[in-house]
Amino acid sequence: MKSSMPDNKKKSYAIITGASRGIGFYTAKLFLKKAYSVINISRSECLLPGVLNWLVDLSDSKSIDEIKIKLSKKMKNEKNIFCLVHNAMRLWRDDVSSLDVNELRHLLELGLIAPIRLNQLFLPCMAEGSSVIYIGSTLSEKAIPNTASYVIQKHAVAGLMRSSCQDWVGSGIHTACICPGFTDTAMLQDHVGLISLEKIAERTAAKRLITPKEVARLIYFCAKNPIINGSLIHAHLGQLES
Ligand SMILES: NC(=O)c1ccc[n+]([C@@H]2O[C@H](COP(=O)([O-])OP(=O)(O)OC[C@H]3O[C@@H](n4cnc5c(N)ncnc54)[C@H](OP(=O)(O)O)[C@@H]3O)[C@@H](O)[C@H]2O)c1
């Protein structure tokens, strides 16, 4: 008789883009602690013991072909539990009037096309209970000046998450877009330049920055709770609008 109980023999994998540092790194650390097999996809290694590194530049369209080969060597035809986290991204200053469309193409290859192609690669391996978590931003639903490419990518990711939910009906795969506010990572530090992180922290109701560990915990929570599906979740410590 066919059992409706979850198959405990299935392995659990966390596939995280951009786990070499920042939010991705802490996400890899947490999933490892929860006994997942963790694969980092980025250009430099995630140095946590036990993480498998697939080193590629996701802004290069050929990178997905390399991942396809690695995946076919690692996974046979079985389905397992996956949490696929689309986290890798870059942030630079540009504006709508003068943005370089080639730079924009490059950024969208990394932040939009790569997630779409990775979804297409991994979906056939994903058992019921798997999840796809997109990392958005407060800029997934609003804009600020001089971050045009980033705002465009973050809005697009929110749309991709919503479409994923609608199109994967019946698959048992759930999806969410987590939108952090100011998080204490190299990306924020590089972006704010000479402005101190203390000053940035003043722009939240909590008067502090989010830690990457807090975002990692939210990613894990979403992965484990399929009631969260098609959801865009803001996580910004009460970011002030003025
Ligand atoms: N920090 C914040 O305040 C904040 C706020 C809202 C949203 N977010 C979002 O959170 C996510 C993580 O950001 P973070 O702050 O942790 O940034 P981070 O510390 O700069 O980490 C970015 C990660 O993306 C990877 N990456 C960048 N370009 C890549 C490429 N071409 N190919 C493959 N991997 C690439 C980097 O790895 P390699 O350099 O090794 O390739 C790195 O592991 C991003 O989506 C970001 O937009 C961050």
PDB file of C-alpha atoms and ligand atoms in Angstrom:
ATOM      1  CA  MET A   1       0.000   0.000   0.000  1.00  0.00           C
ATOM      2  CA  LYS A   2       1.297   3.474  -0.827  1.00  0.00           C
ATOM      3  CA  SER A   3       2.023   5.487   2.341  1.00  0.00           C
ATOM      4  CA  SER A   4       1.137   9.187   2.592  1.00  0.00           C
ATOM      5  CA  MET A   5       3.757   9.670   5.324  1.00  0.00           C
ATOM      6  CA  PRO A   6       6.853  11.729   4.425  1.00  0.00           C
ATOM      7  CA  ASP A   7       9.714   9.534   3.194  1.00  0.00           C
ATOM      8  CA  ASN A   8      12.341   9.808   5.937  1.00  0.00           C
ATOM      9  CA  LYS A   9      14.972   8.304   3.636  1.00  0.00           C
ATOM     10  CA  LYS A  10      15.016  11.444   1.510  1.00  0.00           C
ATOM     11  CA  LYS A  11      18.082  13.639   1.916  1.00  0.00           C
ATOM     12  CA  SER A  12      17.757  17.366   2.583  1.00  0.00           C
ATOM     13  CA  TYR A  13      19.812  19.795   0.523  1.00  0.00           C
ATOM     14  CA  ALA A  14      20.240  23.548   0.832  1.00  0.00           C
ATOM     15  CA  ILE A  15      21.471  25.121  -2.396  1.00  0.00           C
ATOM     16  CA  ILE A  16      22.512  28.686  -1.630  1.00  0.00           C
ATOM     17  CA  THR A  17      23.810  31.197  -4.141  1.00  0.00           C
ATOM     18  CA  GLY A  18      26.312  33.630  -2.645  1.00  0.00           C
ATOM     19  CA  ALA A  19      27.164  31.710   0.535  1.00  0.00           C
ATOM     20  CA  SER A  20      30.823  32.775   0.486  1.00  0.00           C
ATOM     21  CA  ARG A  21      29.980  35.633   2.873  1.00  0.00           C
ATOM     22  CA  GLY A  22      27.206  37.737   4.395  1.00  0.00           C
ATOM     23  CA  ILE A  23      23.618  36.494   4.597  1.00  0.00           C
ATOM     24  CA  GLY A  24      24.361  33.456   2.432  1.00  0.00           C
ATOM     25  CA  PHE A  25      27.246  32.381   4.692  1.00  0.00           C
ATOM     26  CA  TYR A  26      25.091  32.446   7.853  1.00  0.00           C
ATOM     27  CA  THR A  27      22.320  30.656   5.989  1.00  0.00           C
ATOM     28  CA  ALA A  28      24.757  27.891   5.019  1.00  0.00           C
ATOM     29  CA  LYS A  29      25.897  27.673   8.662  1.00  0.00           C
ATOM     30  CA  LEU A  30      22.337  27.285   9.955  1.00  0.00           C
ATOM     31  CA  PHE A  31      21.283  24.683   7.383  1.00  0.00           C
ATOM     32  CA  LEU A  32      24.466  22.693   8.130  1.00  0.00           C
ATOM     33  CA  LYS A  33      23.544  22.743  11.832  1.00  0.00           C
ATOM     34  CA  LYS A  34      20.103  21.412  10.871  1.00  0.00           C
ATOM     35  CA  ALA A  35      21.781  18.457   9.106  1.00  0.00           C
ATOM     36  CA  TYR A  36      21.217  19.595   5.509  1.00  0.00           C
ATOM     37  CA  SER A  37      23.829  18.923   2.838  1.00  0.00           C
ATOM     38  CA  VAL A  38      24.811  22.433   1.787  1.00  0.00           C
ATOM     39  CA  ILE A  39      26.029  23.542  -1.645  1.00  0.00           C
ATOM     40  CA  ASN A  40      27.349  27.067  -2.151  1.00  0.00           C
ATOM     41  CA  ILE A  41      27.208  28.589  -5.629  1.00  0.00           C
ATOM     42  CA  SER A  42      29.422  31.674  -5.926  1.00  0.00           C
ATOM     43  CA  ARG A  43      32.772  32.797  -7.334  1.00  0.00           C
ATOM     44  CA  SER A  44      34.741  32.297  -4.119  1.00  0.00           C
ATOM     45  CA  GLU A  45      34.519  29.527  -1.557  1.00  0.00           C
ATOM     46  CA  CYS A  46      32.329  29.273   1.487  1.00  0.00           C
ATOM     47  CA  LEU A  47      34.934  28.224   4.036  1.00  0.00           C
ATOM     48  CA  LEU A  48      32.578  26.402   6.396  1.00  0.00           C
ATOM     49  CA  PRO A  49      33.716  22.779   6.801  1.00  0.00           C
ATOM     50  CA  GLY A  50      31.245  20.448   5.113  1.00  0.00           C
ATOM     51  CA  VAL A  51      29.985  22.891   2.469  1.00  0.00           C
ATOM     52  CA  LEU A  52      30.389  21.783  -1.124  1.00  0.00           C
ATOM     53  CA  ASN A  53      31.462  24.687  -3.340  1.00  0.00           C
ATOM     54  CA  TRP A  54      30.372  24.970  -6.955  1.00  0.00           C
ATOM     55  CA  LEU A  55      32.469  27.945  -8.035  1.00  0.00           C
ATOM     56  CA  VAL A  56      30.965  29.857 -10.937  1.00  0.00           C
ATOM     57  CA  ASP A  57      30.200  33.427 -11.953  1.00  0.00           C
ATOM     58  CA  LEU A  58      26.417  33.524 -12.139  1.00  0.00           C
ATOM     59  CA  SER A  59      26.481  36.645 -14.302  1.00  0.00           C
ATOM     60  CA  ASP A  60      28.009  34.465 -17.024  1.00  0.00           C
ATOM     61  CA  SER A  61      25.241  32.546 -18.799  1.00  0.00           C
ATOM     62  CA  LYS A  62      27.592  29.553 -19.301  1.00  0.00           C
ATOM     63  CA  SER A  63      27.754  29.044 -15.519  1.00  0.00           C
ATOM     64  CA  ILE A  64      24.395  27.272 -15.485  1.00  0.00           C
ATOM     65  CA  ASP A  65      25.678  24.697 -18.000  1.00  0.00           C
ATOM     66  CA  GLU A  66      28.575  23.989 -15.612  1.00  0.00           C
ATOM     67  CA  ILE A  67      26.135  23.560 -12.721  1.00  0.00           C
ATOM     68  CA  LYS A  68      24.002  21.241 -14.838  1.00  0.00           C
ATOM     69  CA  ILE A  69      26.997  18.921 -15.305  1.00  0.00           C
ATOM     70  CA  LYS A  70      27.864  19.023 -11.579  1.00  0.00           C
ATOM     71  CA  LEU A  71      24.227  18.347 -10.656  1.00  0.00           C
ATOM     72  CA  SER A  72      23.883  15.376 -12.989  1.00  0.00           C
ATOM     73  CA  LYS A  73      27.065  13.859 -11.450  1.00  0.00           C
ATOM     74  CA  LYS A  74      25.809  14.412  -7.885  1.00  0.00           C
ATOM     75  CA  MET A  75      22.109  13.485  -8.189  1.00  0.00           C
ATOM     76  CA  LYS A  76      20.816  10.409  -9.863  1.00  0.00           C
ATOM     77  CA  ASN A  77      17.157  10.273 -10.809  1.00  0.00           C
ATOM     78  CA  GLU A  78      15.843  10.399  -7.234  1.00  0.00           C
ATOM     79  CA  LYS A  79      13.858  13.265  -5.724  1.00  0.00           C
ATOM     80  CA  ASN A  80      14.982  14.829  -2.439  1.00  0.00           C
ATOM     81  CA  ILE A  81      14.016  17.728  -0.196  1.00  0.00           C
ATOM     82  CA  PHE A  82      15.614  20.950  -1.417  1.00  0.00           C
ATOM     83  CA  CYS A  83      15.724  24.487  -0.179  1.00  0.00           C
ATOM     84  CA  LEU A  84      17.006  26.620  -3.046  1.00  0.00           C
ATOM     85  CA  VAL A  85      17.988  30.097  -1.863  1.00  0.00           C
ATOM     86  CA  HIS A  86      18.493  32.789  -4.530  1.00  0.00           C
ATOM     87  CA  ASN A  87      20.705  35.164  -2.591  1.00  0.00           C
ATOM     88  CA  ALA A  88      23.727  36.210  -4.723  1.00  0.00           C
ATOM     89  CA  MET A  89      23.639  39.823  -5.824  1.00  0.00           C
ATOM     90  CA  ARG A  90      25.683  42.984  -6.321  1.00  0.00           C
ATOM     91  CA  LEU A  91      24.774  46.550  -5.526  1.00  0.00           C
ATOM     92  CA  TRP A  92      26.109  49.624  -7.254  1.00  0.00           C
ATOM     93  CA  ARG A  93      24.998  53.169  -7.790  1.00  0.00           C
ATOM     94  CA  ASP A  94      23.320  54.185 -11.050  1.00  0.00           C
ATOM     95  CA  ASP A  95      20.281  56.112 -12.182  1.00  0.00           C
ATOM     96  CA  VAL A  96      17.569  55.640 -14.780  1.00  0.00           C
ATOM     97  CA  SER A  97      18.733  58.492 -17.044  1.00  0.00           C
ATOM     98  CA  SER A  98      22.281  57.296 -17.466  1.00  0.00           C
ATOM     99  CA  LEU A  99      22.422  53.612 -16.528  1.00  0.00           C
ATOM    100  CA  ASP A 100      24.590  51.450 -18.722  1.00  0.00           C
ATOM    101  CA  VAL A 101      22.298  48.842 -20.299  1.00  0.00           C
ATOM    102  CA  ASN A 102      25.146  46.366 -20.636  1.00  0.00           C
ATOM    103  CA  GLU A 103      25.759  46.606 -16.887  1.00  0.00           C
ATOM    104  CA  LEU A 104      22.024  46.126 -16.361  1.00  0.00           C
ATOM    105  CA  ARG A 105      22.051  42.993 -18.558  1.00  0.00           C
ATOM    106  CA  HIS A 106      24.951  41.671 -16.501  1.00  0.00           C
ATOM    107  CA  LEU A 107      23.112  42.323 -13.247  1.00  0.00           C
ATOM    108  CA  LEU A 108      19.888  40.750 -14.493  1.00  0.00           C
ATOM    109  CA  GLU A 109      21.818  37.675 -15.630  1.00  0.00           C
ATOM    110  CA  LEU A 110      23.017  37.292 -12.024  1.00  0.00           C
ATOM    111  CA  GLY A 111      19.876  38.319 -10.178  1.00  0.00           C
ATOM    112  CA  LEU A 112      17.038  37.220 -12.450  1.00  0.00           C
ATOM    113  CA  ILE A 113      18.043  34.892 -15.300  1.00  0.00           C
ATOM    114  CA  ALA A 114      20.303  32.696 -13.123  1.00  0.00           C
ATOM    115  CA  PRO A 115      17.499  32.121 -10.553  1.00  0.00           C
ATOM    116  CA  ILE A 116      15.063  31.219 -13.355  1.00  0.00           C
ATOM    117  CA  ARG A 117      17.523  28.763 -14.910  1.00  0.00           C
ATOM    118  CA  LEU A 118      18.520  27.282 -11.546  1.00  0.00           C
ATOM    119  CA  ASN A 119      14.815  26.732 -10.786  1.00  0.00           C
ATOM    120  CA  GLN A 120      14.450  24.899 -14.105  1.00  0.00           C
ATOM    121  CA  LEU A 121      17.487  22.725 -13.294  1.00  0.00           C
ATOM    122  CA  PHE A 122      16.513  21.829  -9.731  1.00  0.00           C
ATOM    123  CA  LEU A 123      12.720  21.507  -9.998  1.00  0.00           C
ATOM    124  CA  PRO A 124      12.819  17.951 -11.407  1.00  0.00           C
ATOM    125  CA  CYS A 125      14.909  16.870  -8.349  1.00  0.00           C
ATOM    126  CA  MET A 126      12.597  18.496  -5.794  1.00  0.00           C
ATOM    127  CA  ALA A 127      10.338  16.347  -3.650  1.00  0.00           C
ATOM    128  CA  GLU A 128       7.178  17.600  -1.974  1.00  0.00           C
ATOM    129  CA  GLY A 129       8.153  19.806   0.984  1.00  0.00           C
ATOM    130  CA  SER A 130      10.924  21.560  -0.956  1.00  0.00           C
ATOM    131  CA  SER A 131      11.116  25.342  -1.112  1.00  0.00           C
ATOM    132  CA  VAL A 132      12.511  28.160  -3.211  1.00  0.00           C
ATOM    133  CA  ILE A 133      13.407  31.277  -1.234  1.00  0.00           C
ATOM    134  CA  TYR A 134      14.239  34.512  -3.050  1.00  0.00           C
ATOM    135  CA  ILE A 135      16.149  37.284  -1.300  1.00  0.00           C
ATOM    136  CA  GLY A 136      14.557  40.614  -2.137  1.00  0.00           C
ATOM    137  CA  SER A 137      14.974  43.888  -0.279  1.00  0.00           C
ATOM    138  CA  THR A 138      12.929  46.778   1.036  1.00  0.00           C
ATOM    139  CA  LEU A 139      13.641  47.948  -2.531  1.00  0.00           C
ATOM    140  CA  SER A 140      11.448  45.129  -3.875  1.00  0.00           C
ATOM    141  CA  GLU A 141       8.463  47.399  -3.282  1.00  0.00           C
ATOM    142  CA  LYS A 142       9.817  50.940  -3.308  1.00  0.00           C
ATOM    143  CA  ALA A 143      12.661  52.920  -4.850  1.00  0.00           C
ATOM    144  CA  ILE A 144      15.277  55.343  -3.595  1.00  0.00           C
ATOM    145  CA  PRO A 145      17.423  57.551  -5.851  1.00  0.00           C
ATOM    146  CA  ASN A 146      20.596  56.269  -7.546  1.00  0.00           C
ATOM    147  CA  THR A 147      20.073  52.537  -7.224  1.00  0.00           C
ATOM    148  CA  ALA A 148      18.075  51.959 -10.423  1.00  0.00           C
ATOM    149  CA  SER A 149      19.518  48.585 -11.544  1.00  0.00           C
ATOM    150  CA  TYR A 150      19.247  47.153  -8.043  1.00  0.00           C
ATOM    151  CA  VAL A 151      15.660  48.397  -7.612  1.00  0.00           C
ATOM    152  CA  ILE A 152      14.728  46.891 -10.995  1.00  0.00           C
ATOM    153  CA  GLN A 153      16.254  43.490 -10.049  1.00  0.00           C
ATOM    154  CA  LYS A 154      14.615  43.467  -6.608  1.00  0.00           C
ATOM    155  CA  HIS A 155      11.156  44.237  -8.047  1.00  0.00           C
ATOM    156  CA  ALA A 156      11.672  41.537 -10.683  1.00  0.00           C
ATOM    157  CA  VAL A 157      12.539  38.943  -8.043  1.00  0.00           C
ATOM    158  CA  ALA A 158       9.294  39.693  -6.189  1.00  0.00           C
ATOM    159  CA  GLY A 159       7.392  39.076  -9.432  1.00  0.00           C
ATOM    160  CA  LEU A 160       9.328  35.882 -10.087  1.00  0.00           C
ATOM    161  CA  MET A 161       8.453  34.595  -6.608  1.00  0.00           C
ATOM    162  CA  ARG A 162       4.744  35.374  -7.115  1.00  0.00           C
ATOM    163  CA  SER A 163       4.728  33.644 -10.513  1.00  0.00           C
ATOM    164  CA  SER A 164       6.594  30.646  -9.067  1.00  0.00           C
ATOM    165  CA  CYS A 165       3.844  30.187  -6.493  1.00  0.00           C
ATOM    166  CA  GLN A 166       1.092  30.380  -9.105  1.00  0.00           C
ATOM    167  CA  ASP A 167       2.826  28.104 -11.608  1.00  0.00           C
ATOM    168  CA  TRP A 168       3.940  25.340  -9.210  1.00  0.00           C
ATOM    169  CA  VAL A 169       0.459  24.522  -7.959  1.00  0.00           C
ATOM    170  CA  GLY A 170       0.266  20.873  -6.934  1.00  0.00           C
ATOM    171  CA  SER A 171       4.045  20.397  -6.822  1.00  0.00           C
ATOM    172  CA  GLY A 172       4.297  20.629  -3.019  1.00  0.00           C
ATOM    173  CA  ILE A 173       7.016  23.271  -3.459  1.00  0.00           C
ATOM    174  CA  HIS A 174       6.492  26.507  -1.580  1.00  0.00           C
ATOM    175  CA  THR A 175       8.114  29.851  -2.156  1.00  0.00           C
ATOM    176  CA  ALA A 176       8.747  33.201  -0.473  1.00  0.00           C
ATOM    177  CA  CYS A 177      10.597  36.447  -1.057  1.00  0.00           C
ATOM    178  CA  ILE A 178      12.348  37.712   2.060  1.00  0.00           C
ATOM    179  CA  CYS A 179      13.015  41.446   2.005  1.00  0.00           C
ATOM    180  CA  PRO A 180      15.655  42.461   4.541  1.00  0.00           C
ATOM    181  CA  GLY A 181      16.416  46.032   5.543  1.00  0.00           C
ATOM    182  CA  PHE A 182      19.855  47.295   6.538  1.00  0.00           C
ATOM    183  CA  THR A 183      21.880  44.157   7.277  1.00  0.00           C
ATOM    184  CA  ASP A 184      25.401  44.211   8.645  1.00  0.00           C
ATOM    185  CA  THR A 185      27.368  42.768   5.706  1.00  0.00           C
ATOM    186  CA  ALA A 186      30.106  43.795   3.272  1.00  0.00           C
ATOM    187  CA  MET A 187      27.443  44.813   0.738  1.00  0.00           C
ATOM    188  CA  LEU A 188      25.964  47.445   3.054  1.00  0.00           C
ATOM    189  CA  GLN A 189      29.381  48.641   4.203  1.00  0.00           C
ATOM    190  CA  ASP A 190      30.580  49.080   0.594  1.00  0.00           C
ATOM    191  CA  HIS A 191      27.376  50.830  -0.427  1.00  0.00           C
ATOM    192  CA  VAL A 192      27.272  53.427   2.327  1.00  0.00           C
ATOM    193  CA  GLY A 193      30.958  54.290   1.882  1.00  0.00           C
ATOM    194  CA  LEU A 194      31.930  57.029   4.286  1.00  0.00           C
ATOM    195  CA  ILE A 195      28.609  57.105   6.154  1.00  0.00           C
ATOM    196  CA  SER A 196      29.047  55.188   9.408  1.00  0.00           C
ATOM    197  CA  LEU A 197      26.980  52.053  10.022  1.00  0.00           C
ATOM    198  CA  GLU A 198      25.878  53.669  13.336  1.00  0.00           C
ATOM    199  CA  LYS A 199      24.233  56.438  11.300  1.00  0.00           C
ATOM    200  CA  ILE A 200      22.497  53.845   9.093  1.00  0.00           C
ATOM    201  CA  ALA A 201      21.277  51.998  12.202  1.00  0.00           C
ATOM    202  CA  GLU A 202      19.589  55.243  13.321  1.00  0.00           C
ATOM    203  CA  ARG A 203      17.256  54.830  10.329  1.00  0.00           C
ATOM    204  CA  THR A 204      15.428  51.906  11.951  1.00  0.00           C
ATOM    205  CA  ALA A 205      12.904  51.982  14.772  1.00  0.00           C
ATOM    206  CA  ALA A 206      15.123  49.492  16.609  1.00  0.00           C
ATOM    207  CA  LYS A 207      18.207  51.745  16.208  1.00  0.00           C
ATOM    208  CA  ARG A 208      20.409  48.853  15.151  1.00  0.00           C
ATOM    209  CA  LEU A 209      21.343  46.913  12.041  1.00  0.00           C
ATOM    210  CA  ILE A 210      19.903  43.475  11.274  1.00  0.00           C
ATOM    211  CA  THR A 211      22.428  40.677  11.689  1.00  0.00           C
ATOM    212  CA  PRO A 212      22.890  38.242   8.775  1.00  0.00           C
ATOM    213  CA  LYS A 213      22.161  35.473  11.277  1.00  0.00           C
ATOM    214  CA  GLU A 214      18.650  36.904  11.821  1.00  0.00           C
ATOM    215  CA  VAL A 215      17.946  36.800   8.089  1.00  0.00           C
ATOM    216  CA  ALA A 216      19.283  33.229   7.956  1.00  0.00           C
ATOM    217  CA  ARG A 217      16.837  32.209  10.697  1.00  0.00           C
ATOM    218  CA  LEU A 218      13.953  33.690   8.700  1.00  0.00           C
ATOM    219  CA  ILE A 219      15.047  31.831   5.559  1.00  0.00           C
ATOM    220  CA  TYR A 220      15.107  28.574   7.520  1.00  0.00           C
ATOM    221  CA  PHE A 221      11.697  29.314   9.060  1.00  0.00           C
ATOM    222  CA  CYS A 222      10.194  29.878   5.592  1.00  0.00           C
ATOM    223  CA  ALA A 223      11.784  26.677   4.284  1.00  0.00           C
ATOM    224  CA  LYS A 224      10.207  24.638   7.069  1.00  0.00           C
ATOM    225  CA  ASN A 225       6.730  26.233   6.959  1.00  0.00           C
ATOM    226  CA  PRO A 226       4.798  25.615   3.728  1.00  0.00           C
ATOM    227  CA  ILE A 227       1.945  27.822   4.990  1.00  0.00           C
ATOM    228  CA  ILE A 228       4.271  30.598   3.833  1.00  0.00           C
ATOM    229  CA  ASN A 229       3.795  30.378   0.078  1.00  0.00           C
ATOM    230  CA  GLY A 230       3.717  33.185  -2.458  1.00  0.00           C
ATOM    231  CA  SER A 231       4.571  35.494   0.436  1.00  0.00           C
ATOM    232  CA  LEU A 232       6.659  38.626   0.345  1.00  0.00           C
ATOM    233  CA  ILE A 233       8.035  39.122   3.850  1.00  0.00           C
ATOM    234  CA  HIS A 234       9.539  42.407   4.992  1.00  0.00           C
ATOM    235  CA  ALA A 235      12.193  42.084   7.679  1.00  0.00           C
ATOM    236  CA  HIS A 236      13.598  45.557   8.361  1.00  0.00           C
ATOM    237  CA  LEU A 237      13.380  46.358  12.100  1.00  0.00           C
ATOM    238  CA  GLY A 238      10.923  49.141  11.348  1.00  0.00           C
ATOM    239  CA  GLN A 239      12.885  51.040   8.705  1.00  0.00           C
ATOM    240  CA  LEU A 240      12.069  54.759   8.934  1.00  0.00           C
ATOM    241  CA  GLU A 241      10.732  56.395   5.783  1.00  0.00           C
ATOM    242  CA  SER A 242      12.170  59.877   6.320  1.00  0.00           C
TER     243      SER A 242
HETATM  244  N1  LIG B   1      23.109  43.770   3.331  1.00  0.00           N
HETATM  245  C1  LIG B   1      21.954  44.411   3.214  1.00  0.00           C
HETATM  246  O1  LIG B   1      21.733  45.464   3.847  1.00  0.00           O
HETATM  247  C2  LIG B   1      20.861  43.836   2.337  1.00  0.00           C
HETATM  248  C3  LIG B   1      19.591  44.436   2.420  1.00  0.00           C
HETATM  249  C4  LIG B   1      18.562  43.919   1.628  1.00  0.00           C
HETATM  250  C5  LIG B   1      18.795  42.846   0.790  1.00  0.00           C
HETATM  251  N2  LIG B   1      20.031  42.297   0.730  1.00  0.00           N
HETATM  252  C6  LIG B   1      20.210  41.157  -0.190  1.00  0.00           C
HETATM  253  O2  LIG B   1      20.722  40.051   0.508  1.00  0.00           O
HETATM  254  C7  LIG B   1      21.479  39.221  -0.399  1.00  0.00           C
HETATM  255  C8  LIG B   1      22.849  38.947   0.203  1.00  0.00           C
HETATM  256  O3  LIG B   1      23.517  40.177   0.393  1.00  0.00           O
HETATM  257  P1  LIG B   1      24.716  40.370   1.430  1.00  0.00           P
HETATM  258  O4  LIG B   1      24.466  41.654   2.114  1.00  0.00           O
HETATM  259  O5  LIG B   1      24.967  39.138   2.182  1.00  0.00           O
HETATM  260  O6  LIG B   1      25.887  40.660   0.372  1.00  0.00           O
HETATM  261  P2  LIG B   1      27.420  40.239   0.309  1.00  0.00           P
HETATM  262  O7  LIG B   1      27.978  40.071   1.663  1.00  0.00           O
HETATM  263  O8  LIG B   1      28.054  41.205  -0.625  1.00  0.00           O
HETATM  264  O9  LIG B   1      27.342  38.776  -0.387  1.00  0.00           O
HETATM  265  C9  LIG B   1      26.952  38.663  -1.729  1.00  0.00           C
HETATM  266  C10 LIG B   1      27.157  37.246  -2.190  1.00  0.00           C
HETATM  267  O10 LIG B   1      26.794  37.176  -3.572  1.00  0.00           O
HETATM  268  C11 LIG B   1      27.822  36.495  -4.289  1.00  0.00           C
HETATM  269  N3  LIG B   1      27.941  36.970  -5.650  1.00  0.00           N
HETATM  270  C12 LIG B   1      28.068  38.264  -6.058  1.00  0.00           C
HETATM  271  N4  LIG B   1      28.230  38.295  -7.392  1.00  0.00           N
HETATM  272  C13 LIG B   1      28.215  37.002  -7.829  1.00  0.00           C
HETATM  273  C14 LIG B   1      28.361  36.389  -9.110  1.00  0.00           C
HETATM  274  N5  LIG B   1      28.566  37.120 -10.209  1.00  0.00           N
HETATM  275  N6  LIG B   1      28.280  35.047  -9.190  1.00  0.00           N
HETATM  276  C15 LIG B   1      28.088  34.291  -8.090  1.00  0.00           C
HETATM  277  N7  LIG B   1      27.947  34.818  -6.847  1.00  0.00           N
HETATM  278  C16 LIG B   1      28.021  36.156  -6.725  1.00  0.00           C
HETATM  279  C17 LIG B   1      29.097  36.810  -3.479  1.00  0.00           C
HETATM  280  O11 LIG B   1      30.047  35.770  -3.682  1.00  0.00           O
HETATM  281  P3  LIG B   1      31.399  35.895  -4.535  1.00  0.00           P
HETATM  282  O12 LIG B   1      31.864  37.309  -4.458  1.00  0.00           O
HETATM  283  O13 LIG B   1      32.289  34.895  -3.863  1.00  0.00           O
HETATM  284  O14 LIG B   1      31.027  35.472  -5.913  1.00  0.00           O
HETATM  285  C18 LIG B   1      28.593  36.781  -2.056  1.00  0.00           C
HETATM  286  O15 LIG B   1      28.654  35.485  -1.521  1.00  0.00           O
HETATM  287  C19 LIG B   1      21.526  40.007  -1.720  1.00  0.00           C
HETATM  288  O16 LIG B   1      20.513  39.532  -2.580  1.00  0.00           O
HETATM  289  C20 LIG B   1      21.221  41.432  -1.296  1.00  0.00           C
HETATM  290  O17 LIG B   1      20.667  42.184  -2.346  1.00  0.00           O
HETATM  291  C21 LIG B   1      21.081  42.752   1.487  1.00  0.00           C
END
